[in-house]
Amino acid sequence: MKLRFCITISLLLLICFASENASATTFDSWLRDFKKEALTKGISSLTLKNAFKNVKPIPRVVELDRKQPEFTLTFKQYLNRVVSKRRTKIGKSKLIKHKELLLNVSRKFNVQPRFIIALWGIETDFGRITGGFPVIASLATLAFDGRRSSFFRKELFLALKIIEDGHITAANMKGSWAGAMGQNQFMPSSFHSFAIDYDGDGSADIWNNLPDIFASIANYLSRSGWKSDQNWGRPVLIPSTLPKTFLGKNVKKGIQRWSELGVKRANGMELPIAKMTASIIKPEKGGIGPAYIVYNNYRVILKWNRSDYFATAVGTLADSLR
């Protein structure tokens, strides 16, 4: 009986070892082919050598990608957590501390400073939490894994281009498990589209350089259609007579029309007089919870992150920083 048990255990260990070895071999083969393609895209052999030194698939990255926790927070819980008194207090102090820089960036990109600070605060708690995963290894893991390989393969090429261009070294390129980087959490594709070398030192450093970080956030918003003469929206009261079919981002009406339909500010006052279109949304699923009237800039925030929870939180935090 003991002999049979030992043989069974030995066979299981052999199978596990063979499986792990086969997986490693498969990754090594995939990586060789990837490097060959990278060379044809202008990535130097030196960059590839440094970037992929000791790189292996990261099991934790695959686990996080396949088992992302279901979003169970209510809108109120999310808002209380993301737009906390602590974060508002810190955000106000950052606005004061970096006032001159923020005003200069604001003038250049036509984006109000409070929205720059709000996005910075919500994305990484003002640079405190930027992620500790090695970006190249994380993206290689996801590109090899297969579930969304095409997307992450492109991001991996773009991440290598960032290193090739001298913006950061492979060793210092840290971020989230999915490859979002720096204090504004740009994916490599967003970096190439929006990252700015604001101080002119030759690199767009979204990891450590506040001028580059603020300018990159503002550039993203500006090039996505931001309007500096508008707010994002505001909480409102809606009458019970308002048809439910009128709720949602796809329904756009002039502010005057919404006033005629009985929509008022949260304090019961009339909506502001302005010639622009707006939508009425309820971020909470199921059409419950508070309502908001939202403008063009809200839709721009959604280009950064498609979540209504996120976009409303950014606007709410920005308002609290006035």
Short mmCIF file of C-alpha atoms in Angstrom, two decimals:
data_model
loop_
_atom_site.label_atom_id
_atom_site.label_comp_id
_atom_site.label_asym_id
_atom_site.label_seq_id
_atom_site.Cartn_x
_atom_site.Cartn_y
_atom_site.Cartn_z
CA MET A 1 0.00 0.00 0.00
CA LYS A 2 2.82 2.42 0.91
CA LEU A 3 4.64 1.52 -2.32
CA ARG A 4 1.52 2.24 -4.40
CA PHE A 5 1.02 5.57 -2.58
CA CYS A 6 4.65 6.59 -3.19
CA ILE A 7 4.39 5.68 -6.86
CA THR A 8 1.17 7.75 -7.19
CA ILE A 9 2.78 10.78 -5.56
CA SER A 10 5.85 10.43 -7.74
CA LEU A 11 3.72 10.27 -10.87
CA LEU A 12 1.78 13.37 -9.83
CA LEU A 13 4.99 15.30 -9.16
CA LEU A 14 6.37 14.17 -12.51
CA ILE A 15 3.20 15.33 -14.30
CA CYS A 16 3.30 18.73 -12.53
CA PHE A 17 6.97 19.16 -13.34
CA ALA A 18 6.40 18.20 -16.96
CA SER A 19 3.45 20.59 -17.22
CA GLU A 20 5.42 23.50 -15.76
CA ASN A 21 8.40 22.71 -17.95
CA ALA A 22 6.19 22.55 -21.06
CA SER A 23 4.60 25.88 -20.15
CA ALA A 24 8.02 27.49 -19.70
CA THR A 25 9.17 26.04 -23.01
CA THR A 26 6.06 27.34 -24.73
CA PHE A 27 6.60 30.83 -23.27
CA ASP A 28 10.26 30.81 -24.28
CA SER A 29 9.25 29.88 -27.81
CA TRP A 30 6.58 32.61 -27.87
CA LEU A 31 9.09 35.15 -26.56
CA ARG A 32 11.66 34.30 -29.24
CA ASP A 33 9.09 34.92 -31.96
CA PHE A 34 7.94 38.12 -30.26
CA LYS A 35 11.49 39.47 -30.07
CA LYS A 36 12.01 38.78 -33.78
CA GLU A 37 8.91 40.83 -34.59
CA ALA A 38 9.97 43.58 -32.18
CA LEU A 39 13.27 43.96 -34.04
CA THR A 40 11.33 44.62 -37.26
CA LYS A 41 9.38 47.35 -35.43
CA GLY A 42 12.49 49.31 -34.52
CA ILE A 43 13.16 47.94 -31.04
CA SER A 44 16.89 47.44 -30.54
CA SER A 45 18.44 44.17 -29.41
CA LEU A 46 19.87 46.00 -26.37
CA THR A 47 16.42 47.18 -25.28
CA LEU A 48 15.03 43.68 -25.73
CA LYS A 49 17.89 42.19 -23.75
CA ASN A 50 17.38 44.58 -20.84
CA ALA A 51 13.59 44.48 -20.94
CA PHE A 52 13.23 40.70 -20.95
CA LYS A 53 16.07 39.82 -18.60
CA ASN A 54 14.77 37.00 -16.34
CA VAL A 55 11.17 37.69 -17.46
CA LYS A 56 8.78 34.81 -16.87
CA PRO A 57 4.97 34.66 -16.79
CA ILE A 58 3.52 36.00 -13.54
CA PRO A 59 0.79 33.65 -12.23
CA ARG A 60 -0.71 36.41 -10.06
CA VAL A 61 -1.30 38.57 -13.14
CA VAL A 62 -3.23 35.76 -14.86
CA GLU A 63 -5.21 35.20 -11.66
CA LEU A 64 -6.16 38.86 -11.40
CA ASP A 65 -7.12 39.03 -15.06
CA ARG A 66 -9.38 35.98 -14.93
CA LYS A 67 -10.87 36.50 -11.50
CA GLN A 68 -11.48 40.21 -11.26
CA PRO A 69 -13.82 40.78 -8.32
CA GLU A 70 -17.38 41.60 -9.21
CA PHE A 71 -18.22 45.24 -8.57
CA THR A 72 -20.54 45.08 -5.56
CA LEU A 73 -20.24 48.55 -4.00
CA THR A 74 -23.31 50.75 -4.17
CA PHE A 75 -22.81 54.16 -5.73
CA LYS A 76 -23.01 55.80 -2.29
CA GLN A 77 -20.40 53.44 -0.86
CA TYR A 78 -18.10 54.03 -3.84
CA LEU A 79 -18.47 57.80 -3.65
CA ASN A 80 -17.80 57.85 0.10
CA ARG A 81 -14.68 55.77 -0.40
CA VAL A 82 -13.26 57.59 -3.42
CA VAL A 83 -14.27 61.15 -2.50
CA SER A 84 -13.39 60.93 1.18
CA LYS A 85 -12.82 63.86 3.54
CA ARG A 86 -9.16 62.87 3.70
CA ARG A 87 -8.75 62.93 -0.07
CA THR A 88 -10.56 66.24 -0.35
CA LYS A 89 -8.32 67.75 2.32
CA ILE A 90 -5.15 66.51 0.63
CA GLY A 91 -6.44 67.63 -2.77
CA LYS A 92 -6.96 71.19 -1.51
CA SER A 93 -3.44 71.27 -0.08
CA LYS A 94 -2.03 70.03 -3.41
CA LEU A 95 -3.87 72.77 -5.28
CA ILE A 96 -2.23 75.37 -3.03
CA LYS A 97 1.21 73.76 -3.01
CA HIS A 98 1.40 73.44 -6.82
CA LYS A 99 -0.67 76.51 -7.67
CA GLU A 100 1.82 78.18 -10.03
CA LEU A 101 2.57 74.99 -11.98
CA LEU A 102 -1.11 74.09 -12.24
CA LEU A 103 -2.05 77.56 -13.47
CA ASN A 104 0.61 77.40 -16.18
CA VAL A 105 -0.54 73.95 -17.27
CA SER A 106 -4.15 75.12 -17.16
CA ARG A 107 -3.41 78.07 -19.45
CA LYS A 108 -1.58 75.88 -21.94
CA PHE A 109 -4.19 73.11 -22.18
CA ASN A 110 -7.39 74.94 -21.14
CA VAL A 111 -8.23 72.51 -18.35
CA GLN A 112 -9.18 73.68 -14.86
CA PRO A 113 -6.56 72.74 -12.19
CA ARG A 114 -9.13 71.11 -9.90
CA PHE A 115 -9.89 68.43 -12.51
CA ILE A 116 -6.18 67.67 -12.94
CA ILE A 117 -5.85 67.20 -9.19
CA ALA A 118 -9.08 65.17 -8.97
CA LEU A 119 -7.92 62.65 -11.60
CA TRP A 120 -4.47 62.45 -9.99
CA GLY A 121 -6.07 61.86 -6.59
CA ILE A 122 -8.52 59.19 -7.68
CA GLU A 123 -6.11 57.29 -9.93
CA THR A 124 -3.17 56.95 -7.54
CA ASP A 125 -4.05 58.86 -4.36
CA PHE A 126 -1.84 61.74 -5.52
CA GLY A 127 0.98 59.46 -6.60
CA ARG A 128 1.03 57.34 -3.45
CA ILE A 129 -0.23 54.09 -5.01
CA THR A 130 1.07 53.54 -8.54
CA GLY A 131 1.43 49.75 -8.65
CA GLY A 132 4.45 47.55 -8.07
CA PHE A 133 4.22 45.12 -10.97
CA PRO A 134 7.01 45.10 -13.59
CA VAL A 135 5.13 46.37 -16.64
CA ILE A 136 7.06 44.40 -19.27
CA ALA A 137 6.61 41.11 -17.43
CA SER A 138 2.92 41.82 -16.76
CA LEU A 139 2.17 42.69 -20.37
CA ALA A 140 4.19 39.72 -21.64
CA THR A 141 2.20 37.45 -19.33
CA LEU A 142 -1.11 38.77 -20.64
CA ALA A 143 0.04 38.78 -24.27
CA PHE A 144 1.13 35.15 -23.94
CA ASP A 145 -1.87 34.02 -21.88
CA GLY A 146 -4.32 34.22 -24.77
CA ARG A 147 -7.51 35.67 -23.29
CA ARG A 148 -6.81 39.18 -24.60
CA SER A 149 -3.48 38.49 -26.25
CA SER A 150 -3.96 40.76 -29.27
CA PHE A 151 -4.63 43.85 -27.13
CA PHE A 152 -1.77 43.24 -24.71
CA ARG A 153 0.66 42.29 -27.47
CA LYS A 154 0.17 45.77 -28.97
CA GLU A 155 0.58 47.36 -25.54
CA LEU A 156 3.79 45.39 -25.00
CA PHE A 157 5.29 46.67 -28.26
CA LEU A 158 4.36 50.22 -27.25
CA ALA A 159 5.86 49.75 -23.78
CA LEU A 160 9.14 48.66 -25.36
CA LYS A 161 9.04 51.76 -27.59
CA ILE A 162 8.78 53.93 -24.46
CA ILE A 163 11.97 52.30 -23.15
CA GLU A 164 13.64 52.55 -26.56
CA ASP A 165 12.89 56.28 -26.67
CA GLY A 166 14.57 56.80 -23.31
CA HIS A 167 11.59 57.86 -21.21
CA ILE A 168 12.31 55.24 -18.53
CA THR A 169 14.36 52.08 -18.00
CA ALA A 170 12.79 48.64 -18.07
CA ALA A 171 13.73 48.08 -14.43
CA ASN A 172 11.93 51.26 -13.33
CA MET A 173 8.84 50.74 -15.49
CA LYS A 174 6.41 49.72 -12.77
CA GLY A 175 2.63 49.85 -12.77
CA SER A 176 -0.58 47.92 -12.24
CA TRP A 177 -0.95 44.22 -13.01
CA ALA A 178 -2.61 45.15 -16.33
CA GLY A 179 0.14 47.54 -17.41
CA ALA A 180 -1.28 50.95 -16.41
CA MET A 181 1.69 53.11 -15.48
CA GLY A 182 2.74 56.13 -13.51
CA GLN A 183 0.93 58.60 -11.30
CA ASN A 184 -1.84 59.03 -13.89
CA GLN A 185 -2.05 55.32 -14.77
CA PHE A 186 -1.62 55.51 -18.54
CA MET A 187 -1.52 52.35 -20.60
CA PRO A 188 1.40 52.41 -23.06
CA SER A 189 -0.99 53.39 -25.89
CA SER A 190 -2.26 56.35 -23.84
CA PHE A 191 1.33 57.30 -23.05
CA HIS A 192 2.17 57.54 -26.73
CA SER A 193 -0.97 59.55 -27.44
CA PHE A 194 -1.00 61.95 -24.50
CA ALA A 195 2.17 61.91 -22.36
CA ILE A 196 3.97 65.28 -22.37
CA ASP A 197 7.59 66.24 -21.66
CA TYR A 198 6.45 69.51 -20.13
CA ASP A 199 9.74 70.57 -18.58
CA GLY A 200 11.74 69.77 -21.72
CA ASP A 201 14.27 67.43 -20.10
CA GLY A 202 13.96 64.89 -22.91
CA SER A 203 11.58 62.40 -21.30
CA ALA A 204 7.88 62.31 -20.49
CA ASP A 205 8.21 61.08 -16.91
CA ILE A 206 4.73 60.23 -15.64
CA TRP A 207 6.27 58.24 -12.78
CA ASN A 208 8.14 60.95 -10.87
CA ASN A 209 7.93 64.35 -12.59
CA LEU A 210 4.94 66.46 -11.53
CA PRO A 211 5.13 68.93 -14.46
CA ASP A 212 4.99 66.01 -16.88
CA ILE A 213 2.27 64.26 -14.86
CA PHE A 214 -0.02 67.31 -14.66
CA ALA A 215 0.56 68.26 -18.31
CA SER A 216 -0.13 64.71 -19.48
CA ILE A 217 -3.44 64.60 -17.60
CA ALA A 218 -4.44 67.98 -19.02
CA ASN A 219 -3.34 67.00 -22.53
CA TYR A 220 -5.48 63.86 -22.37
CA LEU A 221 -8.56 65.87 -21.42
CA SER A 222 -7.84 68.70 -23.86
CA ARG A 223 -7.35 66.44 -26.86
CA SER A 224 -10.43 64.42 -25.90
CA GLY A 225 -12.69 67.45 -26.29
CA TRP A 226 -12.57 69.25 -22.92
CA LYS A 227 -14.29 72.65 -22.70
CA SER A 228 -12.75 74.91 -20.07
CA ASP A 229 -15.77 77.21 -19.95
CA GLN A 230 -18.01 74.38 -18.74
CA ASN A 231 -18.34 72.30 -15.62
CA TRP A 232 -18.87 68.52 -15.72
CA GLY A 233 -22.42 68.48 -14.34
CA ARG A 234 -24.22 68.72 -11.01
CA PRO A 235 -26.62 66.74 -8.78
CA VAL A 236 -30.27 67.46 -9.52
CA LEU A 237 -33.79 66.76 -8.37
CA ILE A 238 -36.06 65.21 -10.98
CA PRO A 239 -39.86 65.22 -10.83
CA SER A 240 -41.79 61.97 -10.62
CA THR A 241 -43.46 62.94 -13.88
CA LEU A 242 -40.21 62.75 -15.84
CA PRO A 243 -40.40 59.68 -18.12
CA LYS A 244 -37.78 57.04 -17.33
CA THR A 245 -36.98 56.90 -21.03
CA PHE A 246 -35.53 60.41 -20.64
CA LEU A 247 -32.77 59.12 -18.36
CA GLY A 248 -29.41 58.11 -19.75
CA LYS A 249 -26.45 59.50 -21.66
CA ASN A 250 -28.09 58.85 -25.02
CA VAL A 251 -30.84 61.39 -24.35
CA LYS A 252 -29.63 64.96 -24.87
CA LYS A 253 -31.67 68.12 -24.36
CA GLY A 254 -30.92 71.78 -23.82
CA ILE A 255 -30.69 72.89 -20.20
CA GLN A 256 -33.68 75.17 -20.71
CA ARG A 257 -35.73 72.18 -21.85
CA TRP A 258 -34.74 70.19 -18.78
CA SER A 259 -35.89 73.13 -16.65
CA GLU A 260 -39.22 73.13 -18.42
CA LEU A 261 -39.55 69.42 -17.61
CA GLY A 262 -39.17 70.21 -13.90
CA VAL A 263 -35.52 69.33 -13.29
CA LYS A 264 -33.97 71.49 -10.56
CA ARG A 265 -30.67 71.79 -8.75
CA ALA A 266 -30.21 69.57 -5.68
CA ASN A 267 -31.01 72.55 -3.42
CA GLY A 268 -34.33 73.14 -5.22
CA MET A 269 -33.18 76.16 -7.22
CA GLU A 270 -33.60 76.52 -10.96
CA LEU A 271 -30.93 75.15 -13.30
CA PRO A 272 -28.37 77.66 -14.58
CA ILE A 273 -29.14 79.48 -17.81
CA ALA A 274 -26.71 78.20 -20.42
CA LYS A 275 -26.85 77.27 -24.08
CA MET A 276 -25.60 73.71 -24.00
CA THR A 277 -27.01 70.22 -24.18
CA ALA A 278 -27.08 67.86 -21.24
CA SER A 279 -28.25 64.44 -20.13
CA ILE A 280 -29.79 63.19 -16.90
CA ILE A 281 -28.16 60.11 -15.42
CA LYS A 282 -28.48 57.92 -12.36
CA PRO A 283 -25.14 56.17 -11.81
CA GLU A 284 -26.65 53.53 -9.52
CA LYS A 285 -27.76 50.41 -11.36
CA GLY A 286 -31.49 49.90 -11.54
CA GLY A 287 -32.33 53.59 -11.89
CA ILE A 288 -32.24 54.27 -8.16
CA GLY A 289 -30.16 56.70 -6.13
CA PRO A 290 -29.21 60.30 -6.86
CA ALA A 291 -29.60 61.93 -10.27
CA TYR A 292 -27.14 64.20 -12.09
CA ILE A 293 -27.33 66.49 -15.06
CA VAL A 294 -24.11 66.00 -17.07
CA TYR A 295 -22.45 67.99 -19.84
CA ASN A 296 -19.77 67.52 -22.47
CA ASN A 297 -16.90 67.33 -19.98
CA TYR A 298 -18.53 64.38 -18.24
CA ARG A 299 -18.37 62.47 -21.51
CA VAL A 300 -14.70 63.41 -21.82
CA ILE A 301 -13.99 61.90 -18.39
CA LEU A 302 -15.72 58.74 -19.60
CA LYS A 303 -13.08 58.47 -22.35
CA TRP A 304 -10.52 58.17 -19.55
CA ASN A 305 -12.59 55.55 -17.74
CA ARG A 306 -15.95 54.29 -19.02
CA SER A 307 -17.48 53.93 -15.56
CA ASP A 308 -20.29 56.32 -14.53
CA TYR A 309 -19.18 55.77 -10.93
CA PHE A 310 -15.67 56.94 -11.81
CA ALA A 311 -16.69 59.94 -13.91
CA THR A 312 -19.16 61.17 -11.31
CA ALA A 313 -16.56 60.74 -8.56
CA VAL A 314 -14.01 62.80 -10.51
CA GLY A 315 -16.54 65.58 -10.96
CA THR A 316 -17.64 65.45 -7.33
CA LEU A 317 -14.06 65.56 -6.04
CA ALA A 318 -13.21 68.43 -8.41
CA ASP A 319 -16.22 70.37 -7.08
CA SER A 320 -15.12 69.76 -3.50
CA LEU A 321 -11.72 71.32 -4.32
CA ARG A 322 -13.12 74.70 -5.34
#
